[in-house]
């Protein structure tokens, strides 16, 4: 399990500290490809990721919304940065999805800042299961019409449309050693087909 010190360190890195003027707002590095940011993630959190993976996670031992949020970042976002364009980027998606569902059952998402809720809902959005995609869209839409959520809601719909159409994310095929259909190959030539 993740210690409270490690959890807070990850949360502070990702969201900033509560005293920061832009705390509670989206941050530009989150969804942009940057080797600099990826390297910083590896330097700071790859060891923690490997340590917690080796120990495993007991869902019932997760004690707080903040601990759950840190674990979600650790298993959903950290590998995407540390292992970009490699199969390991998606290796802990099932665990992140289990933690997200546990968090939702507990109602813990409602105890977090709206922008922090994105990272509870993202494992559903990253799933190649249409029911998870349906739920992700509903949860993102429930954030309301504050302009800071507009992009996140649009991305939820975009992910949903891809899974509804293909049943999987075609941009992962090459990374995961899956063969692409002609329709998927044509789709991958379009702008915005990769995340």
PDB file of C-alpha atoms in Angstrom:
ATOM      1  CA  UNK A   1       0.000   0.000   0.000  1.00  0.00           C
ATOM      2  CA  UNK A   2       1.104   3.568  -0.507  1.00  0.00           C
ATOM      3  CA  UNK A   3       2.239   5.502   2.567  1.00  0.00           C
ATOM      4  CA  UNK A   4       0.571   8.780   3.462  1.00  0.00           C
ATOM      5  CA  UNK A   5       3.852  10.609   2.811  1.00  0.00           C
ATOM      6  CA  UNK A   6       4.246   9.082  -0.663  1.00  0.00           C
ATOM      7  CA  UNK A   7       0.582   9.692  -1.440  1.00  0.00           C
ATOM      8  CA  UNK A   8       0.856  13.359  -0.484  1.00  0.00           C
ATOM      9  CA  UNK A   9       4.060  13.766  -2.463  1.00  0.00           C
ATOM     10  CA  UNK A  10       2.365  12.427  -5.590  1.00  0.00           C
ATOM     11  CA  UNK A  11      -0.771  14.516  -5.065  1.00  0.00           C
ATOM     12  CA  UNK A  12       1.281  17.685  -4.504  1.00  0.00           C
ATOM     13  CA  UNK A  13       3.320  17.006  -7.631  1.00  0.00           C
ATOM     14  CA  UNK A  14       0.254  16.356  -9.778  1.00  0.00           C
ATOM     15  CA  UNK A  15      -2.203  18.959  -8.480  1.00  0.00           C
ATOM     16  CA  UNK A  16       0.085  21.426  -6.726  1.00  0.00           C
ATOM     17  CA  UNK A  17      -0.251  22.341  -3.088  1.00  0.00           C
ATOM     18  CA  UNK A  18      -3.492  23.774  -1.690  1.00  0.00           C
ATOM     19  CA  UNK A  19      -1.701  27.081  -1.137  1.00  0.00           C
ATOM     20  CA  UNK A  20      -0.746  27.369  -4.824  1.00  0.00           C
ATOM     21  CA  UNK A  21      -2.774  30.015  -6.696  1.00  0.00           C
ATOM     22  CA  UNK A  22      -3.754  27.576  -9.471  1.00  0.00           C
ATOM     23  CA  UNK A  23      -4.663  24.707  -7.153  1.00  0.00           C
ATOM     24  CA  UNK A  24      -7.888  23.058  -8.299  1.00  0.00           C
ATOM     25  CA  UNK A  25      -7.357  23.987 -11.947  1.00  0.00           C
ATOM     26  CA  UNK A  26      -6.213  21.764 -14.830  1.00  0.00           C
ATOM     27  CA  UNK A  27      -2.475  21.721 -15.439  1.00  0.00           C
ATOM     28  CA  UNK A  28      -0.918  21.796 -18.892  1.00  0.00           C
ATOM     29  CA  UNK A  29       1.488  18.803 -18.512  1.00  0.00           C
ATOM     30  CA  UNK A  30      -1.286  16.340 -17.732  1.00  0.00           C
ATOM     31  CA  UNK A  31      -2.335  15.451 -21.265  1.00  0.00           C
ATOM     32  CA  UNK A  32       0.567  16.617 -23.411  1.00  0.00           C
ATOM     33  CA  UNK A  33       3.417  14.445 -24.603  1.00  0.00           C
ATOM     34  CA  UNK A  34       6.616  15.795 -23.095  1.00  0.00           C
ATOM     35  CA  UNK A  35       9.837  13.851 -22.696  1.00  0.00           C
ATOM     36  CA  UNK A  36      10.869  16.307 -19.971  1.00  0.00           C
ATOM     37  CA  UNK A  37       7.707  15.665 -17.950  1.00  0.00           C
ATOM     38  CA  UNK A  38       7.919  11.910 -18.603  1.00  0.00           C
ATOM     39  CA  UNK A  39      11.543  11.888 -17.376  1.00  0.00           C
ATOM     40  CA  UNK A  40      10.555  13.781 -14.242  1.00  0.00           C
ATOM     41  CA  UNK A  41       7.773  11.264 -13.595  1.00  0.00           C
ATOM     42  CA  UNK A  42      10.251   8.391 -13.977  1.00  0.00           C
ATOM     43  CA  UNK A  43      12.778  10.050 -11.693  1.00  0.00           C
ATOM     44  CA  UNK A  44      10.256  10.843  -8.999  1.00  0.00           C
ATOM     45  CA  UNK A  45       7.689   8.047  -9.107  1.00  0.00           C
ATOM     46  CA  UNK A  46       8.832   4.989 -11.062  1.00  0.00           C
ATOM     47  CA  UNK A  47      10.425   3.486  -7.950  1.00  0.00           C
ATOM     48  CA  UNK A  48       7.230   4.063  -5.967  1.00  0.00           C
ATOM     49  CA  UNK A  49       5.161   2.527  -8.773  1.00  0.00           C
ATOM     50  CA  UNK A  50       7.349  -0.588  -8.820  1.00  0.00           C
ATOM     51  CA  UNK A  51       7.336  -0.843  -5.019  1.00  0.00           C
ATOM     52  CA  UNK A  52       3.546  -0.605  -4.683  1.00  0.00           C
ATOM     53  CA  UNK A  53       3.025  -2.982  -7.639  1.00  0.00           C
ATOM     54  CA  UNK A  54       5.254  -5.547  -5.947  1.00  0.00           C
ATOM     55  CA  UNK A  55       3.335  -5.296  -2.652  1.00  0.00           C
ATOM     56  CA  UNK A  56      -0.114  -5.240  -4.239  1.00  0.00           C
ATOM     57  CA  UNK A  57      -3.186  -3.298  -3.205  1.00  0.00           C
ATOM     58  CA  UNK A  58      -5.991  -4.389  -0.916  1.00  0.00           C
ATOM     59  CA  UNK A  59      -9.027  -2.310  -1.888  1.00  0.00           C
ATOM     60  CA  UNK A  60     -10.517  -2.647   1.580  1.00  0.00           C
ATOM     61  CA  UNK A  61      -7.349  -1.180   3.104  1.00  0.00           C
ATOM     62  CA  UNK A  62      -7.707   2.093   1.181  1.00  0.00           C
ATOM     63  CA  UNK A  63      -8.685   4.454   3.963  1.00  0.00           C
ATOM     64  CA  UNK A  64      -9.337   7.886   2.446  1.00  0.00           C
ATOM     65  CA  UNK A  65     -10.361   9.574  -0.808  1.00  0.00           C
ATOM     66  CA  UNK A  66      -6.880  11.117  -1.003  1.00  0.00           C
ATOM     67  CA  UNK A  67      -5.173   7.731  -0.693  1.00  0.00           C
ATOM     68  CA  UNK A  68      -7.455   6.348  -3.400  1.00  0.00           C
ATOM     69  CA  UNK A  69      -6.703   9.341  -5.634  1.00  0.00           C
ATOM     70  CA  UNK A  70      -2.954   8.887  -5.191  1.00  0.00           C
ATOM     71  CA  UNK A  71      -3.257   5.195  -6.079  1.00  0.00           C
ATOM     72  CA  UNK A  72      -5.307   6.081  -9.150  1.00  0.00           C
ATOM     73  CA  UNK A  73      -2.598   8.467 -10.304  1.00  0.00           C
ATOM     74  CA  UNK A  74       0.031   5.837  -9.553  1.00  0.00           C
ATOM     75  CA  UNK A  75      -1.647   3.086 -11.587  1.00  0.00           C
ATOM     76  CA  UNK A  76      -3.337   5.086 -14.358  1.00  0.00           C
ATOM     77  CA  UNK A  77      -1.228   8.199 -15.029  1.00  0.00           C
ATOM     78  CA  UNK A  78       2.291   7.338 -13.831  1.00  0.00           C
ATOM     79  CA  UNK A  79       2.701   4.326 -16.171  1.00  0.00           C
ATOM     80  CA  UNK A  80       1.381   6.321 -19.129  1.00  0.00           C
ATOM     81  CA  UNK A  81       4.205   8.803 -18.588  1.00  0.00           C
ATOM     82  CA  UNK A  82       6.913   6.395 -17.465  1.00  0.00           C
ATOM     83  CA  UNK A  83       6.286   3.811 -20.196  1.00  0.00           C
ATOM     84  CA  UNK A  84       4.933   5.944 -23.014  1.00  0.00           C
ATOM     85  CA  UNK A  85       4.359   3.950 -26.235  1.00  0.00           C
ATOM     86  CA  UNK A  86       5.186   0.656 -24.495  1.00  0.00           C
ATOM     87  CA  UNK A  87       2.837  -2.137 -23.361  1.00  0.00           C
ATOM     88  CA  UNK A  88       3.688  -1.402 -19.715  1.00  0.00           C
ATOM     89  CA  UNK A  89       1.824   1.902 -20.059  1.00  0.00           C
ATOM     90  CA  UNK A  90      -1.440  -0.065 -19.793  1.00  0.00           C
ATOM     91  CA  UNK A  91      -0.329  -2.906 -17.512  1.00  0.00           C
ATOM     92  CA  UNK A  92      -2.027  -1.617 -14.372  1.00  0.00           C
ATOM     93  CA  UNK A  93      -5.213  -0.356 -16.049  1.00  0.00           C
ATOM     94  CA  UNK A  94      -7.288  -3.203 -14.514  1.00  0.00           C
ATOM     95  CA  UNK A  95      -6.055  -2.276 -11.048  1.00  0.00           C
ATOM     96  CA  UNK A  96      -6.756   1.418 -11.630  1.00  0.00           C
ATOM     97  CA  UNK A  97     -10.256   0.501 -12.818  1.00  0.00           C
ATOM     98  CA  UNK A  98     -10.868  -1.590  -9.687  1.00  0.00           C
ATOM     99  CA  UNK A  99      -9.705   1.288  -7.467  1.00  0.00           C
ATOM    100  CA  UNK A 100     -11.882   3.767  -9.381  1.00  0.00           C
ATOM    101  CA  UNK A 101     -14.942   1.550  -8.961  1.00  0.00           C
ATOM    102  CA  UNK A 102     -14.183   1.119  -5.256  1.00  0.00           C
ATOM    103  CA  UNK A 103     -13.821   4.878  -4.902  1.00  0.00           C
ATOM    104  CA  UNK A 104     -17.163   5.437  -6.629  1.00  0.00           C
ATOM    105  CA  UNK A 105     -18.937   2.858  -4.440  1.00  0.00           C
ATOM    106  CA  UNK A 106     -17.626   4.699  -1.384  1.00  0.00           C
ATOM    107  CA  UNK A 107     -18.780   8.053  -2.812  1.00  0.00           C
ATOM    108  CA  UNK A 108     -15.266   9.364  -2.351  1.00  0.00           C
ATOM    109  CA  UNK A 109     -15.225  11.168  -5.688  1.00  0.00           C
ATOM    110  CA  UNK A 110     -17.725  13.612  -4.230  1.00  0.00           C
ATOM    111  CA  UNK A 111     -15.250  14.509  -1.474  1.00  0.00           C
ATOM    112  CA  UNK A 112     -12.603  15.578  -3.985  1.00  0.00           C
ATOM    113  CA  UNK A 113     -12.186  18.776  -5.958  1.00  0.00           C
ATOM    114  CA  UNK A 114     -13.948  18.611  -9.325  1.00  0.00           C
ATOM    115  CA  UNK A 115     -10.666  18.563 -11.244  1.00  0.00           C
ATOM    116  CA  UNK A 116      -9.425  15.736  -9.013  1.00  0.00           C
ATOM    117  CA  UNK A 117     -12.535  13.735  -9.884  1.00  0.00           C
ATOM    118  CA  UNK A 118     -11.292  13.574 -13.466  1.00  0.00           C
ATOM    119  CA  UNK A 119      -8.651  11.122 -12.289  1.00  0.00           C
ATOM    120  CA  UNK A 120     -11.226   8.924 -10.580  1.00  0.00           C
ATOM    121  CA  UNK A 121     -13.189   8.781 -13.844  1.00  0.00           C
ATOM    122  CA  UNK A 122     -10.248   8.381 -16.243  1.00  0.00           C
ATOM    123  CA  UNK A 123      -9.728   4.639 -15.621  1.00  0.00           C
ATOM    124  CA  UNK A 124     -13.297   4.159 -16.886  1.00  0.00           C
ATOM    125  CA  UNK A 125     -12.502   6.329 -19.908  1.00  0.00           C
ATOM    126  CA  UNK A 126      -9.328   4.323 -20.545  1.00  0.00           C
ATOM    127  CA  UNK A 127     -11.235   1.030 -20.479  1.00  0.00           C
ATOM    128  CA  UNK A 128     -11.985  -0.820 -23.700  1.00  0.00           C
ATOM    129  CA  UNK A 129     -15.366  -1.866 -22.271  1.00  0.00           C
ATOM    130  CA  UNK A 130     -18.392   0.072 -23.561  1.00  0.00           C
ATOM    131  CA  UNK A 131     -20.248  -0.073 -20.214  1.00  0.00           C
ATOM    132  CA  UNK A 132     -17.254   1.610 -18.546  1.00  0.00           C
ATOM    133  CA  UNK A 133     -17.274   4.214 -21.312  1.00  0.00           C
ATOM    134  CA  UNK A 134     -20.995   4.869 -20.742  1.00  0.00           C
ATOM    135  CA  UNK A 135     -20.322   5.422 -17.073  1.00  0.00           C
ATOM    136  CA  UNK A 136     -17.311   7.678 -17.760  1.00  0.00           C
ATOM    137  CA  UNK A 137     -19.375   9.942 -20.007  1.00  0.00           C
ATOM    138  CA  UNK A 138     -22.139  10.192 -17.398  1.00  0.00           C
ATOM    139  CA  UNK A 139     -19.667  11.005 -14.612  1.00  0.00           C
ATOM    140  CA  UNK A 140     -17.819  13.627 -16.629  1.00  0.00           C
ATOM    141  CA  UNK A 141     -21.082  15.225 -17.747  1.00  0.00           C
ATOM    142  CA  UNK A 142     -22.223  15.369 -14.112  1.00  0.00           C
ATOM    143  CA  UNK A 143     -19.328  17.744 -13.399  1.00  0.00           C
ATOM    144  CA  UNK A 144     -21.514  20.468 -14.882  1.00  0.00           C
ATOM    145  CA  UNK A 145     -21.023  23.279 -17.327  1.00  0.00           C
ATOM    146  CA  UNK A 146     -18.023  24.991 -15.747  1.00  0.00           C
ATOM    147  CA  UNK A 147     -15.714  25.793 -18.700  1.00  0.00           C
ATOM    148  CA  UNK A 148     -12.752  24.068 -17.018  1.00  0.00           C
ATOM    149  CA  UNK A 149     -14.498  20.737 -17.631  1.00  0.00           C
ATOM    150  CA  UNK A 150     -15.369  21.315 -21.304  1.00  0.00           C
ATOM    151  CA  UNK A 151     -12.267  19.606 -22.680  1.00  0.00           C
ATOM    152  CA  UNK A 152     -12.496  16.677 -20.262  1.00  0.00           C
ATOM    153  CA  UNK A 153     -16.141  16.078 -21.176  1.00  0.00           C
ATOM    154  CA  UNK A 154     -15.326  16.259 -24.897  1.00  0.00           C
ATOM    155  CA  UNK A 155     -12.520  13.720 -24.458  1.00  0.00           C
ATOM    156  CA  UNK A 156     -14.871  11.383 -22.591  1.00  0.00           C
ATOM    157  CA  UNK A 157     -17.247  11.493 -25.560  1.00  0.00           C
ATOM    158  CA  UNK A 158     -14.376  10.985 -28.012  1.00  0.00           C
ATOM    159  CA  UNK A 159     -13.123   7.902 -26.135  1.00  0.00           C
ATOM    160  CA  UNK A 160     -16.678   6.554 -25.970  1.00  0.00           C
ATOM    161  CA  UNK A 161     -17.195   6.985 -29.709  1.00  0.00           C
ATOM    162  CA  UNK A 162     -14.000   5.070 -30.496  1.00  0.00           C
ATOM    163  CA  UNK A 163     -14.941   2.135 -28.251  1.00  0.00           C
ATOM    164  CA  UNK A 164     -18.501   2.133 -29.592  1.00  0.00           C
ATOM    165  CA  UNK A 165     -17.108   1.995 -33.127  1.00  0.00           C
ATOM    166  CA  UNK A 166     -14.151  -0.392 -32.764  1.00  0.00           C
ATOM    167  CA  UNK A 167     -14.498  -2.107 -29.380  1.00  0.00           C
ATOM    168  CA  UNK A 168     -10.927  -1.070 -28.575  1.00  0.00           C
ATOM    169  CA  UNK A 169      -8.520   1.824 -29.008  1.00  0.00           C
ATOM    170  CA  UNK A 170      -6.826   1.314 -32.383  1.00  0.00           C
ATOM    171  CA  UNK A 171      -3.845   3.475 -31.399  1.00  0.00           C
ATOM    172  CA  UNK A 172      -2.906   0.821 -28.829  1.00  0.00           C
ATOM    173  CA  UNK A 173      -2.804  -1.986 -31.391  1.00  0.00           C
ATOM    174  CA  UNK A 174       0.799  -1.576 -32.507  1.00  0.00           C
ATOM    175  CA  UNK A 175       1.997  -1.013 -28.929  1.00  0.00           C
ATOM    176  CA  UNK A 176       0.197  -4.133 -27.676  1.00  0.00           C
ATOM    177  CA  UNK A 177       1.075  -6.310 -30.666  1.00  0.00           C
ATOM    178  CA  UNK A 178      -2.499  -6.441 -31.951  1.00  0.00           C
ATOM    179  CA  UNK A 179      -3.301  -6.519 -35.656  1.00  0.00           C
ATOM    180  CA  UNK A 180      -5.288  -3.566 -36.959  1.00  0.00           C
ATOM    181  CA  UNK A 181      -8.213  -3.887 -39.324  1.00  0.00           C
ATOM    182  CA  UNK A 182      -8.248  -1.846 -42.545  1.00  0.00           C
ATOM    183  CA  UNK A 183     -10.931   0.377 -40.988  1.00  0.00           C
ATOM    184  CA  UNK A 184      -8.737   0.974 -37.928  1.00  0.00           C
ATOM    185  CA  UNK A 185      -5.717   1.770 -40.097  1.00  0.00           C
ATOM    186  CA  UNK A 186      -7.769   4.321 -42.025  1.00  0.00           C
ATOM    187  CA  UNK A 187      -9.020   5.810 -38.762  1.00  0.00           C
ATOM    188  CA  UNK A 188      -5.453   6.146 -37.422  1.00  0.00           C
ATOM    189  CA  UNK A 189      -4.606   8.417 -40.351  1.00  0.00           C
ATOM    190  CA  UNK A 190      -7.111  10.974 -39.085  1.00  0.00           C
ATOM    191  CA  UNK A 191      -6.158  13.823 -36.747  1.00  0.00           C
ATOM    192  CA  UNK A 192      -7.147  13.197 -33.129  1.00  0.00           C
ATOM    193  CA  UNK A 193      -7.180   9.416 -33.472  1.00  0.00           C
ATOM    194  CA  UNK A 194      -4.400   8.924 -30.921  1.00  0.00           C
ATOM    195  CA  UNK A 195      -4.234   9.811 -27.246  1.00  0.00           C
TER     196      UNK A 195
END
